[in-house]
Short mmCIF file of C-alpha atoms in Angstrom, two decimals:
data_model
loop_
_atom_site.label_atom_id
_atom_site.label_comp_id
_atom_site.label_asym_id
_atom_site.label_seq_id
_atom_site.Cartn_x
_atom_site.Cartn_y
_atom_site.Cartn_z
CA MET A 294 -0.10 0.33 -0.19
CA ILE A 295 2.72 2.35 1.36
CA TRP A 296 4.94 1.40 -2.11
CA GLY A 297 1.75 2.82 -4.56
CA ALA A 298 1.50 5.80 -2.46
CA ALA A 299 4.83 6.77 -3.54
CA PHE A 300 4.98 5.90 -7.06
CA ILE A 301 2.15 8.44 -7.66
CA LEU A 302 3.25 10.79 -5.86
CA ALA A 303 6.59 9.84 -7.45
CA LEU A 304 5.29 10.65 -10.33
CA ILE A 305 3.54 13.54 -9.29
CA CYS A 306 6.86 15.54 -8.18
CA PHE A 307 8.34 14.38 -11.59
CA GLY A 308 4.87 16.17 -14.02
CA ILE A 309 5.23 19.01 -11.27
CA LEU A 310 9.27 19.27 -12.01
CA LEU A 311 9.28 19.32 -15.03
CA HIS A 312 7.04 21.13 -16.21
CA PRO A 313 8.87 24.64 -16.89
CA VAL A 314 11.23 22.49 -18.27
CA LEU A 315 9.02 20.96 -21.41
CA ARG A 316 7.01 24.30 -21.90
CA PRO A 317 7.15 25.22 -25.52
CA SER A 318 10.02 27.52 -26.47
CA GLN A 319 9.17 30.48 -28.14
CA THR A 320 12.95 30.34 -29.84
CA LYS A 321 14.88 27.76 -31.60
CA GLN A 322 18.34 28.24 -31.77
CA LEU A 323 20.79 30.28 -29.41
CA VAL A 324 23.73 31.38 -28.74
CA HIS A 325 25.53 31.64 -24.99
CA GLY A 326 25.47 34.81 -23.99
CA GLU A 327 23.31 36.97 -22.38
CA THR A 328 21.00 35.88 -23.74
CA ALA A 329 21.40 32.22 -22.43
CA LEU A 330 21.35 34.12 -19.11
CA GLU A 331 18.58 34.81 -19.52
CA ILE A 332 16.76 32.05 -20.14
CA TYR A 333 18.39 30.35 -16.82
CA LYS A 334 17.15 33.57 -15.02
CA ASP A 335 13.94 32.38 -16.38
CA GLN A 336 14.40 29.58 -14.85
CA LEU A 337 14.97 29.79 -12.05
CA ALA A 338 12.62 32.56 -11.60
CA GLU A 339 9.53 29.97 -13.02
CA ILE A 340 10.48 27.40 -10.38
CA ASP A 341 10.53 29.34 -7.67
CA ARG A 342 6.57 30.16 -8.61
CA ASP A 343 5.92 27.14 -8.87
CA LEU A 344 6.79 26.94 -5.67
CA ALA A 345 5.08 29.74 -4.10
CA ARG A 346 1.93 27.82 -5.56
CA GLY A 347 2.30 24.27 -4.02
CA LEU A 348 3.25 23.77 -8.02
CA ILE A 349 6.38 21.46 -6.63
CA ALA A 350 7.94 20.57 -3.42
CA GLU A 351 10.74 22.54 -1.69
CA SER A 352 13.33 19.69 -2.06
CA ASP A 353 13.06 19.03 -6.05
CA ALA A 354 12.58 22.92 -6.63
CA ALA A 355 16.29 22.42 -4.53
CA VAL A 356 17.82 20.08 -7.64
CA ALA A 357 16.63 22.03 -9.96
CA ARG A 358 17.57 25.57 -8.77
CA LEU A 359 20.68 23.52 -8.36
CA GLU A 360 21.88 21.99 -11.59
CA ILE A 361 20.61 25.97 -13.14
CA GLN A 362 22.83 28.22 -10.78
CA ARG A 363 26.18 25.01 -11.18
CA ARG A 364 24.65 25.66 -15.97
CA ILE A 365 24.85 29.90 -14.60
CA LEU A 366 28.30 29.27 -13.68
CA ALA A 367 29.64 27.31 -15.49
CA MET A 368 29.12 30.10 -17.99
CA GLY A 369 31.68 31.96 -16.43
CA LYS A 370 34.65 29.39 -16.69
CA GLY A 371 35.05 29.67 -20.61
CA VAL A 372 31.82 27.79 -21.49
CA GLN A 373 30.48 30.87 -23.62
CA LYS A 374 31.75 29.48 -27.28
CA ARG A 375 29.60 25.86 -27.02
CA PRO A 376 26.74 26.16 -29.13
CA PHE A 377 23.23 25.98 -26.54
CA SER A 378 21.37 23.26 -26.63
CA PRO A 379 17.84 23.77 -25.49
CA THR A 380 16.81 19.56 -25.89
CA SER A 381 20.73 19.08 -24.07
CA ASN A 382 18.36 21.06 -20.89
CA ARG A 383 15.67 19.65 -21.09
CA ILE A 384 17.83 15.52 -20.49
CA ILE A 385 19.87 17.10 -17.30
CA MET A 386 16.38 18.30 -15.85
CA ILE A 387 14.90 15.05 -16.86
CA ILE A 388 17.30 13.37 -14.35
CA ALA A 389 18.03 15.37 -12.36
CA ALA A 390 13.89 15.00 -11.38
CA LEU A 391 14.30 10.82 -12.19
CA PHE A 392 17.48 11.57 -9.12
CA VAL A 393 15.34 12.83 -6.62
CA PRO A 394 12.20 10.22 -6.82
CA ILE A 395 14.74 7.31 -7.37
CA VAL A 396 17.53 7.99 -5.12
CA GLY A 397 14.22 8.21 -2.31
CA VAL A 398 13.52 5.04 -3.30
CA GLY A 399 16.05 3.67 -2.56
CA VAL A 400 17.39 4.50 0.37
CA TYR A 401 13.67 4.38 1.10
CA SER A 402 13.53 0.57 0.73
CA ILE A 403 16.68 -0.01 2.94
CA THR A 404 16.34 1.99 6.12
CA GLY A 405 12.76 2.53 6.00
CA SER A 406 10.07 0.67 7.87
CA PRO A 407 6.69 1.68 7.41
CA ASP A 408 5.51 -0.42 9.67
CA ALA A 409 7.01 1.03 12.56
CA GLN A 410 4.40 3.57 14.89
CA SER A 411 5.10 7.13 13.74
CA MET A 412 6.97 9.41 16.77
CA PRO A 413 4.37 11.01 18.03
CA TYR A 414 4.34 15.10 17.72
CA ALA A 415 5.25 15.48 21.28
CA SER A 416 7.46 14.12 22.37
CA ARG A 417 9.32 14.91 18.46
CA SER A 418 8.42 18.27 19.90
CA GLU A 419 10.57 17.75 24.07
CA GLU A 420 13.30 15.70 22.51
CA VAL A 421 14.54 19.40 20.67
CA ALA A 422 13.05 21.57 22.92
CA GLN A 423 15.82 19.57 25.79
CA ALA A 424 18.14 19.08 23.10
CA ARG A 425 17.88 22.75 22.78
CA GLU A 426 18.49 23.70 26.81
CA ILE A 427 21.07 21.23 27.35
CA ASN A 428 22.87 23.23 24.01
CA ASP A 429 22.02 26.85 26.19
CA LEU A 430 23.45 24.86 28.77
CA ALA A 431 26.18 24.28 27.95
CA GLN A 432 26.94 27.54 25.84
CA ARG A 433 26.82 28.84 29.16
CA LEU A 434 28.49 27.36 30.48
CA ARG A 435 31.28 27.98 28.27
CA GLU A 436 30.65 31.28 28.04
CA LYS A 437 31.32 31.19 31.59
CA LEU A 438 34.56 29.95 31.49
CA THR A 439 36.57 31.99 28.86
CA ASN A 440 34.67 34.72 30.63
CA HIS A 441 36.86 34.25 33.82
CA ALA A 442 39.79 36.21 34.64
CA ASP A 443 41.36 32.09 35.19
CA GLU A 444 39.56 30.26 32.23
CA GLY A 445 37.51 29.00 35.47
CA PRO A 446 37.43 26.39 37.48
CA SER A 447 39.09 22.99 36.45
CA GLU A 448 35.42 21.13 37.41
CA GLY A 449 33.52 23.39 35.11
CA TRP A 450 35.57 22.18 32.37
CA MET A 451 34.94 18.34 32.89
CA LEU A 452 31.41 19.25 32.84
CA LEU A 453 31.56 21.02 30.32
CA GLY A 454 33.37 18.48 28.69
CA GLN A 455 30.89 15.31 29.87
CA THR A 456 28.49 18.30 28.19
CA TYR A 457 29.91 17.35 25.45
CA MET A 458 30.28 14.47 25.14
CA GLY A 459 27.26 13.25 25.39
CA MET A 460 25.74 15.52 22.67
CA ALA A 461 28.39 14.07 21.34
CA ARG A 462 30.17 17.22 20.69
CA TYR A 463 33.28 15.34 20.44
CA ASN A 464 35.82 17.76 19.39
CA ASP A 465 35.08 20.53 21.96
CA ALA A 466 34.79 17.41 24.36
CA ALA A 467 38.70 17.30 23.77
CA GLU A 468 38.77 20.96 23.86
CA ALA A 469 36.96 21.13 27.62
CA PHE A 470 39.43 18.37 28.70
CA ARG A 471 42.94 20.09 27.13
CA VAL A 472 42.17 22.71 28.81
CA VAL A 473 42.34 20.59 32.30
CA ALA A 474 45.29 17.78 30.80
CA GLU A 475 47.11 20.53 30.41
CA ARG A 476 46.96 22.74 34.20
CA GLU A 477 49.23 21.50 36.46
CA GLY A 478 48.06 18.92 38.72
CA ALA A 479 45.42 17.13 36.43
CA ASP A 480 45.44 13.57 37.35
CA SER A 481 44.53 10.05 35.05
CA VAL A 482 40.56 10.61 35.75
CA VAL A 483 42.20 13.69 33.36
CA PHE A 484 43.79 12.72 30.45
CA SER A 485 41.85 9.41 30.41
CA ARG A 486 38.27 11.42 29.26
CA TYR A 487 41.18 13.15 26.84
CA GLY A 488 42.57 10.55 25.35
CA GLU A 489 38.95 8.64 24.99
CA ALA A 490 36.90 12.52 23.28
CA LEU A 491 40.00 12.47 21.26
CA ILE A 492 39.69 8.76 20.25
CA ALA A 493 35.11 9.85 19.55
CA ALA A 494 36.30 12.68 17.92
CA GLU A 495 38.18 10.61 15.10
CA ASN A 496 35.63 7.37 15.40
CA GLY A 497 36.78 5.57 16.11
CA ASN A 498 40.70 5.44 15.53
CA ILE A 499 42.87 6.23 17.87
CA THR A 500 45.50 8.74 16.64
CA PRO A 501 49.41 9.07 18.77
CA LEU A 502 47.63 12.18 20.21
CA ALA A 503 44.91 10.89 21.28
CA GLU A 504 47.66 7.53 23.26
CA THR A 505 49.46 10.41 25.35
CA GLN A 506 46.98 10.93 26.87
CA LEU A 507 46.10 7.46 26.64
CA ASP A 508 50.36 6.65 28.44
CA ARG A 509 49.96 9.50 31.15
CA ALA A 510 46.91 8.37 32.51
CA LEU A 511 48.50 4.66 32.94
CA GLU A 512 51.70 6.66 34.81
CA LEU A 513 49.49 7.31 37.51
CA ASP A 514 47.18 5.28 37.56
CA ALA A 515 47.70 1.95 36.38
CA ARG A 516 44.76 0.70 38.22
CA ASN A 517 42.66 3.71 35.92
CA PRO A 518 40.37 0.29 33.25
CA ALA A 519 39.55 2.98 31.02
CA PRO A 520 43.40 4.01 29.45
CA SER A 521 44.06 0.11 29.53
CA TYR A 522 40.82 -1.02 27.52
CA TYR A 523 41.84 2.50 24.76
CA LYS A 524 45.85 1.19 25.43
CA ALA A 525 44.94 -2.48 23.49
CA LEU A 526 42.42 -0.94 21.11
CA ALA A 527 46.05 0.67 20.02
CA PHE A 528 47.66 -2.56 19.54
CA GLN A 529 44.58 -3.77 17.80
CA GLN A 530 44.79 -1.65 15.69
CA ARG A 531 48.03 -1.52 14.98
CA ALA A 532 47.75 -5.93 14.47
CA ASP A 533 49.87 -6.28 17.69
CA LEU A 534 47.16 -9.26 18.64
CA GLN A 535 49.87 -10.03 21.12
CA SER A 536 50.01 -7.20 23.79
CA ALA A 537 46.58 -5.36 23.44
CA TYR A 538 45.69 -8.94 24.96
CA GLN A 539 48.45 -8.12 27.50
CA ILE A 540 46.82 -5.24 28.43
CA LEU A 541 44.04 -6.75 29.90
CA ALA A 542 44.92 -9.92 31.16
CA ASP A 543 47.72 -8.24 32.97
CA ARG A 544 44.36 -5.55 34.60
CA VAL A 545 42.65 -7.98 35.17
CA ALA A 546 44.76 -9.33 37.39
CA LEU A 547 44.94 -6.50 38.99
CA ASP A 548 41.84 -6.91 41.49
CA GLN A 549 40.70 -10.02 43.10
CA THR A 550 37.02 -9.00 43.67
CA TRP A 551 34.68 -9.37 40.52
CA GLN A 552 34.57 -5.68 38.88
CA PRO A 553 31.60 -3.77 37.02
CA TRP A 554 34.04 -3.22 33.81
CA MET A 555 35.85 -6.90 33.71
CA GLU A 556 33.10 -7.89 31.54
CA SER A 557 33.95 -5.41 28.15
CA PHE A 558 37.63 -6.57 29.17
CA ALA A 559 36.71 -10.56 29.24
CA GLN A 560 35.10 -9.97 26.01
CA LEU A 561 37.64 -8.55 24.24
CA ALA A 562 40.04 -10.16 25.12
CA ASN A 563 39.65 -13.50 24.48
CA ASP A 564 38.58 -12.02 20.94
CA ILE A 565 41.48 -11.93 20.73
CA GLY A 566 43.22 -14.94 22.51
CA ALA A 567 41.02 -16.40 20.04
CA GLN A 568 42.87 -15.37 16.72
CA ILE A 569 46.41 -16.37 18.42
CA ASP A 570 46.26 -18.66 20.49
CA ARG A 571 45.66 -17.47 23.55
CA PRO A 572 43.43 -18.47 27.38
CA ALA A 573 40.04 -17.56 27.96
CA LEU A 574 40.19 -15.31 30.79
CA THR A 575 38.69 -16.32 33.82
CA LEU A 576 36.99 -13.18 36.21
CA PRO A 577 36.32 -13.73 39.64
CA GLU A 578 33.49 -15.21 41.10
CA ARG A 579 30.80 -12.81 40.54
CA PRO A 580 28.60 -10.92 43.59
CA ALA A 581 25.47 -13.64 43.51
CA GLY A 582 21.88 -11.14 45.39
CA PRO A 583 19.00 -13.12 46.64
CA SER A 584 17.43 -15.68 43.33
CA ALA A 585 14.80 -15.53 42.70
CA ALA A 586 13.49 -18.21 44.60
CA ASP A 587 14.26 -16.45 47.14
CA MET A 588 12.36 -12.80 46.16
CA GLN A 589 9.54 -14.73 44.89
CA ALA A 590 9.19 -16.33 49.39
CA ALA A 591 9.24 -13.22 50.59
CA GLN A 592 6.66 -11.84 49.01
CA ASP A 593 4.58 -14.85 50.81
CA MET A 594 5.97 -13.80 54.23
CA ASP A 595 4.53 -11.68 57.09
CA ALA A 596 6.35 -8.98 58.07
CA ASP A 597 7.93 -10.72 60.79
CA GLU A 598 8.73 -13.27 58.30
CA ARG A 599 10.37 -10.92 55.39
CA ALA A 600 12.15 -9.11 58.82
CA ALA A 601 14.03 -12.06 60.05
CA PHE A 602 14.54 -13.19 56.52
CA ILE A 603 16.50 -10.01 54.90
CA GLN A 604 18.57 -10.26 58.19
CA SER A 605 19.92 -13.26 57.09
CA MET A 606 20.79 -12.49 53.96
CA VAL A 607 22.82 -9.53 55.49
CA THR A 608 23.88 -11.59 58.48
CA GLY A 609 24.72 -14.60 55.44
CA LEU A 610 26.88 -10.64 53.65
CA ALA A 611 28.25 -9.54 56.84
CA GLU A 612 29.97 -13.17 57.66
CA ARG A 613 31.16 -13.23 53.89
CA LEU A 614 33.27 -9.77 53.47
CA ALA A 615 34.48 -11.24 56.85
CA GLN A 616 36.42 -13.22 55.32
CA ASP A 617 37.12 -11.58 52.00
CA PRO A 618 37.19 -7.66 53.01
CA ASN A 619 38.46 -6.65 49.96
CA ASP A 620 35.43 -6.95 47.78
CA LEU A 621 34.16 -2.88 47.88
CA ASP A 622 30.50 -3.98 46.38
CA GLY A 623 29.90 -6.02 48.81
CA TRP A 624 30.76 -3.21 51.53
CA LEU A 625 28.44 -1.10 49.46
CA ARG A 626 25.74 -3.56 49.72
CA LEU A 627 26.40 -4.03 53.42
CA ALA A 628 25.60 0.06 53.76
CA ARG A 629 22.22 0.45 52.01
CA ALA A 630 20.68 -3.52 53.22
CA TYR A 631 22.05 -1.90 56.96
CA GLN A 632 20.56 1.94 55.99
CA VAL A 633 17.40 0.00 55.31
CA LEU A 634 16.69 -1.70 58.20
CA GLY A 635 17.72 1.56 59.53
CA GLU A 636 20.63 -0.25 61.04
CA THR A 637 22.76 3.45 61.21
CA ALA A 638 26.25 2.58 63.62
CA LYS A 639 26.57 -1.06 61.71
CA ALA A 640 26.37 1.40 58.76
CA LYS A 641 29.08 3.49 59.32
CA GLU A 642 31.28 0.26 60.45
CA ALA A 643 30.59 -1.36 56.87
CA PHE A 644 30.98 2.70 54.20
CA GLN A 645 34.33 2.81 56.73
CA SER A 646 34.97 -0.85 55.84
CA ALA A 647 35.32 0.20 51.86
CA LYS A 648 37.21 3.54 52.84
CA PRO A 649 40.80 2.45 51.86
CA LEU A 650 39.59 0.25 49.51
CA ALA A 651 37.41 3.38 47.47
CA ASP A 652 39.99 5.50 47.87
CA LYS A 653 42.64 3.43 45.19
CA LEU A 654 39.25 4.89 42.71
CA GLY A 655 39.97 6.60 40.14
CA ASN A 656 38.22 9.77 40.22
CA ASP A 657 35.82 8.88 37.89
CA ASP A 658 34.05 6.00 40.28
CA PRO A 659 31.47 6.78 41.81
CA ARG A 660 31.40 4.39 44.34
CA LYS A 661 34.35 6.65 46.15
CA GLU A 662 31.44 9.08 45.98
CA ILE A 663 28.65 6.62 47.08
CA VAL A 664 31.76 5.96 50.61
CA ALA A 665 31.39 9.43 51.39
CA GLN A 666 27.87 10.10 51.23
CA GLY A 667 27.85 7.76 52.91
CA LEU A 668 29.94 8.51 55.92
CA ALA A 669 28.94 11.96 56.01
CA GLN A 670 24.66 11.12 56.51
CA ASN A 671 26.71 8.75 59.50
#
C-alpha cells in the first residue's frame, strides 16, 4: 500500500518538476551569452513561482535550482563559445527530476520501515526542546568559563567536556578536557577522558595524540581501567594482538574481586586471544544476590518473617566479607542493607571498611562518591 502511494507521489513530483522545462520554447536556436543567462534566470523565477503556488516540493525545487545555478557558473569558466541546446538542458533537468524519487525510494527501501509506528509529535517536540536547552546550558557554561579571570575552575571544564560527549560534540569535548589536562595537578581521569574524546572525534581511530594521553593516564594511575582498555584497542589497530591481550589480562589480574568493567575486558581479550591461541580470561566470581526463588519466597512471608529473612541475608553477607574484606561492592551492599534496616552504626562501619578500597579508585568511579556520602550521612 505504502509503495503504491509513494510511486504515485513520485510521478506527480516528476511531472510538476518538468512543467517549466518541457513547455514549448519560443526560441529554436540560441548562442551562449546574455540570452542564455536570461533564460536561466527565467527558469529560476519559474521554479520560484511554482514553489510559491505549491506546485512543486522544496526538495525538488532545490535540485532544479542547483542544476541551473551550476550551468550559470559554468558560463563564466570558458564555455561561452559552445552552442546552447535547449534539448540538452531539458535532458539534464529530466535526469535531475528522475534522480530525486529514484534515490529517495532506494534509500527508503534500505533504511525505511513502513510498519514502524511514527513518533508522536509531542515526543519529538520534547526531544527538540530538551536538546535545545542542553545546548543553551553548555553554551552559557562555556562563556562563563572563558570569561573567567583564570579561565574558570577545572571542575567546570570537566563538566563541560562530559556534556559535549553526551551531545556527540567530540571535538568540543576534547578541547574542554585539554584545558584541564594542561593544568598542573591533572590526574589520571583527566587524561583518560581527554584521550577518549580524541578517539571519539576520530570515529574510534586511536591517533598518536590520543595514545599519549592514555599513556599519561596509566603513568598516574595504573589501576584506572579506561586507559588500559583503549591501549588494548590501540595495539589491536596496529595488529599487535599479543600486547593487546596482555594489557587486558594484566589489568584484570590487579583486582581479586569482580568489578563491573571486567566483562567488557574479558570479551575483548577473549576475542583477541582466540586469534593468537591464548587462554580465555577467568574472572573472579561475581557476587551473588538473592535468587529469584528467594525473592518470591520473601513476597509470600508476613512482615516478621520477611524481616528475619532479610536479616539472615545481611548476616550471611557480613560473614562472607569478614573472609574477603577486599570486596568493595560487597561492603557497599552491606552498608545499604544496614541503612534500610535502620542500623546506622553498622552502616557507618561498613562504609568505613569500604573507604580504603574506594580511595584506590579513580575520581570518575561513582563508588568513591557513594562511600563519601555514606560516611557523611551516618
